[in-house]
Amino acid sequence: MGGWVENNILPLLKPVEKSWQPQDFLPDTASDGFDEQVKELRKRAKEIPDDYFVSLVGEMITEKALPTYQTLLNTLDGVRDETGASLTSWAIWTRAWTAEENRHGDLLNKYLYLSGRVDMREVEKTIQYLIGSGMYPGIEKNPYLFHLYFIPRKGNFHLPWEYN
């Protein structure tokens, strides 16, 4: 399957320089108008119902738990990235997926922080507890069970090139 991934999946990965970055959607810290941009963001954020923020925090926590998911992926048969820099096609895809997903968590984290609507210290403690606790979903080293376990839990699970 590695050859198939190399020929059919890896060519679809978008280069980092052509991908959006969290800062593209946030106030520009280098801008003279940064303070005004933050004030405007906070003004708009006040109109958003609390339920939406609960959802955004949950999504951000999921995204920021990427080290747990990547560690699990690295144990799967046929995927293993024992060095963290393996040149196998699955290992390359796993790292690209992790990097792509990390942007989502970074954007949500910065937006939630700037909005002033969320107790970020408690959120960050939750993330630290989650990552520190690890995870054992009972899938052994089976990559098929990994997908069966995770895809329903992350309804917006997409491949790295779909967001770029």
mmCIF file of C-alpha atoms in Angstrom:
data_model
loop_
_atom_site.group_PDB
_atom_site.id
_atom_site.type_symbol
_atom_site.label_atom_id
_atom_site.label_comp_id
_atom_site.label_asym_id
_atom_site.label_seq_id
_atom_site.Cartn_x
_atom_site.Cartn_y
_atom_site.Cartn_z
ATOM 1 C CA MET A 1 0.000 0.000 0.000
ATOM 2 C CA GLY A 2 2.994 2.303 0.539
ATOM 3 C CA GLY A 3 3.625 2.511 -3.197
ATOM 4 C CA TRP A 4 0.009 3.480 -3.807
ATOM 5 C CA VAL A 5 0.223 6.227 -1.185
ATOM 6 C CA GLU A 6 3.447 7.505 -2.706
ATOM 7 C CA ASN A 7 1.962 7.638 -6.208
ATOM 8 C CA ASN A 8 -1.589 8.757 -5.431
ATOM 9 C CA ILE A 9 -1.673 10.611 -2.115
ATOM 10 C CA LEU A 10 1.652 12.356 -1.608
ATOM 11 C CA PRO A 11 1.443 14.251 -4.938
ATOM 12 C CA LEU A 12 -1.761 15.847 -3.649
ATOM 13 C CA LEU A 13 -0.066 17.452 -0.649
ATOM 14 C CA LYS A 14 0.097 21.204 -1.057
ATOM 15 C CA PRO A 15 3.431 22.919 -0.371
ATOM 16 C CA VAL A 16 3.596 24.863 2.898
ATOM 17 C CA GLU A 17 4.308 28.118 1.040
ATOM 18 C CA LYS A 18 1.012 27.760 -0.853
ATOM 19 C CA SER A 19 -1.080 26.873 2.199
ATOM 20 C CA TRP A 20 -3.028 29.271 4.370
ATOM 21 C CA GLN A 21 -1.575 30.010 7.775
ATOM 22 C CA PRO A 22 -3.437 31.014 10.943
ATOM 23 C CA GLN A 23 -2.061 34.546 10.812
ATOM 24 C CA ASP A 24 -3.822 35.051 7.461
ATOM 25 C CA PHE A 25 -7.136 35.202 9.366
ATOM 26 C CA LEU A 26 -6.094 37.147 12.460
ATOM 27 C CA PRO A 27 -5.218 40.735 13.285
ATOM 28 C CA ASP A 28 -1.754 41.608 12.024
ATOM 29 C CA THR A 29 0.543 42.104 15.019
ATOM 30 C CA ALA A 30 2.970 44.121 12.859
ATOM 31 C CA SER A 31 0.242 46.531 11.784
ATOM 32 C CA ASP A 32 -0.203 49.978 13.318
ATOM 33 C CA GLY A 33 -3.904 49.115 13.432
ATOM 34 C CA PHE A 34 -3.439 45.924 15.486
ATOM 35 C CA ASP A 35 -5.182 47.292 18.584
ATOM 36 C CA GLU A 36 -8.162 48.455 16.530
ATOM 37 C CA GLN A 37 -8.329 45.100 14.728
ATOM 38 C CA VAL A 38 -8.438 43.301 18.093
ATOM 39 C CA LYS A 39 -11.149 45.673 19.352
ATOM 40 C CA GLU A 40 -13.198 44.930 16.227
ATOM 41 C CA LEU A 41 -12.676 41.175 16.643
ATOM 42 C CA ARG A 42 -13.832 41.399 20.279
ATOM 43 C CA LYS A 43 -16.839 43.504 19.299
ATOM 44 C CA ARG A 44 -17.929 40.874 16.769
ATOM 45 C CA ALA A 45 -17.138 38.024 19.190
ATOM 46 C CA LYS A 46 -19.550 39.509 21.773
ATOM 47 C CA GLU A 47 -22.393 38.776 19.341
ATOM 48 C CA ILE A 48 -21.561 35.060 19.129
ATOM 49 C CA PRO A 49 -23.651 32.830 21.440
ATOM 50 C CA ASP A 50 -21.842 30.955 24.225
ATOM 51 C CA ASP A 51 -22.842 27.619 22.655
ATOM 52 C CA TYR A 52 -20.649 28.408 19.657
ATOM 53 C CA PHE A 53 -17.690 29.123 21.892
ATOM 54 C CA VAL A 54 -18.188 25.807 23.680
ATOM 55 C CA SER A 55 -18.029 24.107 20.289
ATOM 56 C CA LEU A 56 -14.943 26.082 19.222
ATOM 57 C CA VAL A 57 -13.151 25.226 22.477
ATOM 58 C CA GLY A 58 -13.976 21.529 22.018
ATOM 59 C CA GLU A 59 -12.665 21.603 18.463
ATOM 60 C CA MET A 60 -9.501 23.434 19.517
ATOM 61 C CA ILE A 61 -8.819 20.926 22.295
ATOM 62 C CA THR A 62 -9.192 18.113 19.759
ATOM 63 C CA GLU A 63 -6.794 19.830 17.357
ATOM 64 C CA LYS A 64 -4.247 20.633 20.053
ATOM 65 C CA ALA A 65 -4.177 16.946 21.103
ATOM 66 C CA LEU A 66 -2.344 16.145 17.870
ATOM 67 C CA PRO A 67 0.738 14.789 19.627
ATOM 68 C CA THR A 68 -1.460 12.009 21.024
ATOM 69 C CA TYR A 69 -2.897 11.142 17.606
ATOM 70 C CA GLN A 70 0.469 11.254 15.867
ATOM 71 C CA THR A 71 1.989 9.015 18.536
ATOM 72 C CA LEU A 72 -0.830 6.538 17.974
ATOM 73 C CA LEU A 73 -0.478 6.713 14.188
ATOM 74 C CA ASN A 74 3.232 6.021 14.495
ATOM 75 C CA THR A 75 2.468 2.653 16.124
ATOM 76 C CA LEU A 76 0.193 1.323 13.384
ATOM 77 C CA ASP A 77 1.254 -1.570 11.174
ATOM 78 C CA GLY A 78 2.289 -0.266 7.776
ATOM 79 C CA VAL A 79 2.492 3.305 9.018
ATOM 80 C CA ARG A 80 5.254 3.220 11.610
ATOM 81 C CA ASP A 81 7.494 6.234 11.844
ATOM 82 C CA GLU A 82 9.862 4.956 14.493
ATOM 83 C CA THR A 83 12.419 7.740 14.048
ATOM 84 C CA GLY A 84 9.995 10.624 13.596
ATOM 85 C CA ALA A 85 11.654 11.393 10.262
ATOM 86 C CA SER A 86 11.070 8.221 8.268
ATOM 87 C CA LEU A 87 10.916 8.625 4.494
ATOM 88 C CA THR A 88 8.188 6.002 4.026
ATOM 89 C CA SER A 89 5.129 7.378 2.270
ATOM 90 C CA TRP A 90 2.789 6.760 5.217
ATOM 91 C CA ALA A 91 5.197 8.461 7.623
ATOM 92 C CA ILE A 92 5.446 11.488 5.326
ATOM 93 C CA TRP A 93 1.646 11.644 5.078
ATOM 94 C CA THR A 94 1.228 11.325 8.845
ATOM 95 C CA ARG A 95 3.564 14.232 9.500
ATOM 96 C CA ALA A 96 1.891 16.323 6.767
ATOM 97 C CA TRP A 97 -1.549 15.563 8.245
ATOM 98 C CA THR A 98 -0.340 16.526 11.702
ATOM 99 C CA ALA A 99 1.185 19.776 10.438
ATOM 100 C CA GLU A 100 -1.975 20.633 8.512
ATOM 101 C CA GLU A 101 -4.240 19.923 11.477
ATOM 102 C CA ASN A 102 -1.949 21.922 13.757
ATOM 103 C CA ARG A 103 -2.836 25.080 11.806
ATOM 104 C CA HIS A 104 -6.496 24.629 12.760
ATOM 105 C CA GLY A 105 -5.662 24.416 16.450
ATOM 106 C CA ASP A 106 -3.347 27.420 16.228
ATOM 107 C CA LEU A 107 -5.990 29.539 14.512
ATOM 108 C CA LEU A 108 -8.689 28.561 17.004
ATOM 109 C CA ASN A 109 -6.369 29.098 19.964
ATOM 110 C CA LYS A 110 -5.361 32.586 18.854
ATOM 111 C CA TYR A 111 -8.915 33.581 17.934
ATOM 112 C CA LEU A 112 -10.330 32.367 21.233
ATOM 113 C CA TYR A 113 -7.573 34.156 23.133
ATOM 114 C CA LEU A 114 -8.086 37.426 21.278
ATOM 115 C CA SER A 115 -11.873 37.214 21.643
ATOM 116 C CA GLY A 116 -11.566 37.524 25.413
ATOM 117 C CA ARG A 117 -14.567 35.217 25.805
ATOM 118 C CA VAL A 118 -12.803 32.066 27.014
ATOM 119 C CA ASP A 119 -10.822 31.212 30.149
ATOM 120 C CA MET A 120 -7.731 30.165 28.215
ATOM 121 C CA ARG A 121 -5.810 29.061 31.293
ATOM 122 C CA GLU A 122 -8.428 26.386 32.002
ATOM 123 C CA VAL A 123 -8.506 25.355 28.350
ATOM 124 C CA GLU A 124 -4.728 25.082 28.220
ATOM 125 C CA LYS A 125 -4.694 23.010 31.434
ATOM 126 C CA THR A 126 -7.285 20.695 29.877
ATOM 127 C CA ILE A 127 -5.093 20.245 26.806
ATOM 128 C CA GLN A 128 -2.052 19.509 28.951
ATOM 129 C CA TYR A 129 -4.020 16.916 30.950
ATOM 130 C CA LEU A 130 -5.354 15.333 27.760
ATOM 131 C CA ILE A 131 -1.964 15.004 26.084
ATOM 132 C CA GLY A 132 -0.263 13.943 29.306
ATOM 133 C CA SER A 133 -2.826 11.206 29.933
ATOM 134 C CA GLY A 134 -2.207 9.521 26.596
ATOM 135 C CA MET A 135 -4.825 7.378 24.949
ATOM 136 C CA TYR A 136 -5.505 3.733 24.428
ATOM 137 C CA PRO A 137 -8.499 3.232 22.119
ATOM 138 C CA GLY A 138 -7.996 -0.552 22.004
ATOM 139 C CA ILE A 139 -7.203 -0.757 18.303
ATOM 140 C CA GLU A 140 -3.881 -2.532 18.778
ATOM 141 C CA LYS A 141 -1.730 -1.743 15.722
ATOM 142 C CA ASN A 142 -4.449 -2.057 13.108
ATOM 143 C CA PRO A 143 -4.657 0.974 10.756
ATOM 144 C CA TYR A 144 -8.192 0.025 9.671
ATOM 145 C CA LEU A 145 -9.456 0.058 13.237
ATOM 146 C CA PHE A 146 -7.763 3.434 13.701
ATOM 147 C CA HIS A 147 -9.917 4.913 10.951
ATOM 148 C CA LEU A 148 -13.050 3.206 12.232
ATOM 149 C CA TYR A 149 -12.359 4.625 15.685
ATOM 150 C CA PHE A 150 -11.477 8.195 14.748
ATOM 151 C CA ILE A 151 -13.494 9.177 11.701
ATOM 152 C CA PRO A 152 -16.916 9.070 13.426
ATOM 153 C CA ARG A 153 -15.494 11.042 16.361
ATOM 154 C CA LYS A 154 -14.128 13.756 14.141
ATOM 155 C CA GLY A 155 -16.927 14.281 11.684
ATOM 156 C CA ASN A 156 -14.901 16.821 9.782
ATOM 157 C CA PHE A 157 -11.966 14.428 9.260
ATOM 158 C CA HIS A 158 -10.378 15.333 5.954
ATOM 159 C CA LEU A 159 -7.168 14.642 4.165
ATOM 160 C CA PRO A 160 -4.468 17.337 4.368
ATOM 161 C CA TRP A 161 -4.940 18.638 0.849
ATOM 162 C CA GLU A 162 -8.680 19.281 1.260
ATOM 163 C CA TYR A 163 -8.181 22.377 3.426
ATOM 164 C CA ASN A 164 -5.382 23.962 1.482
#
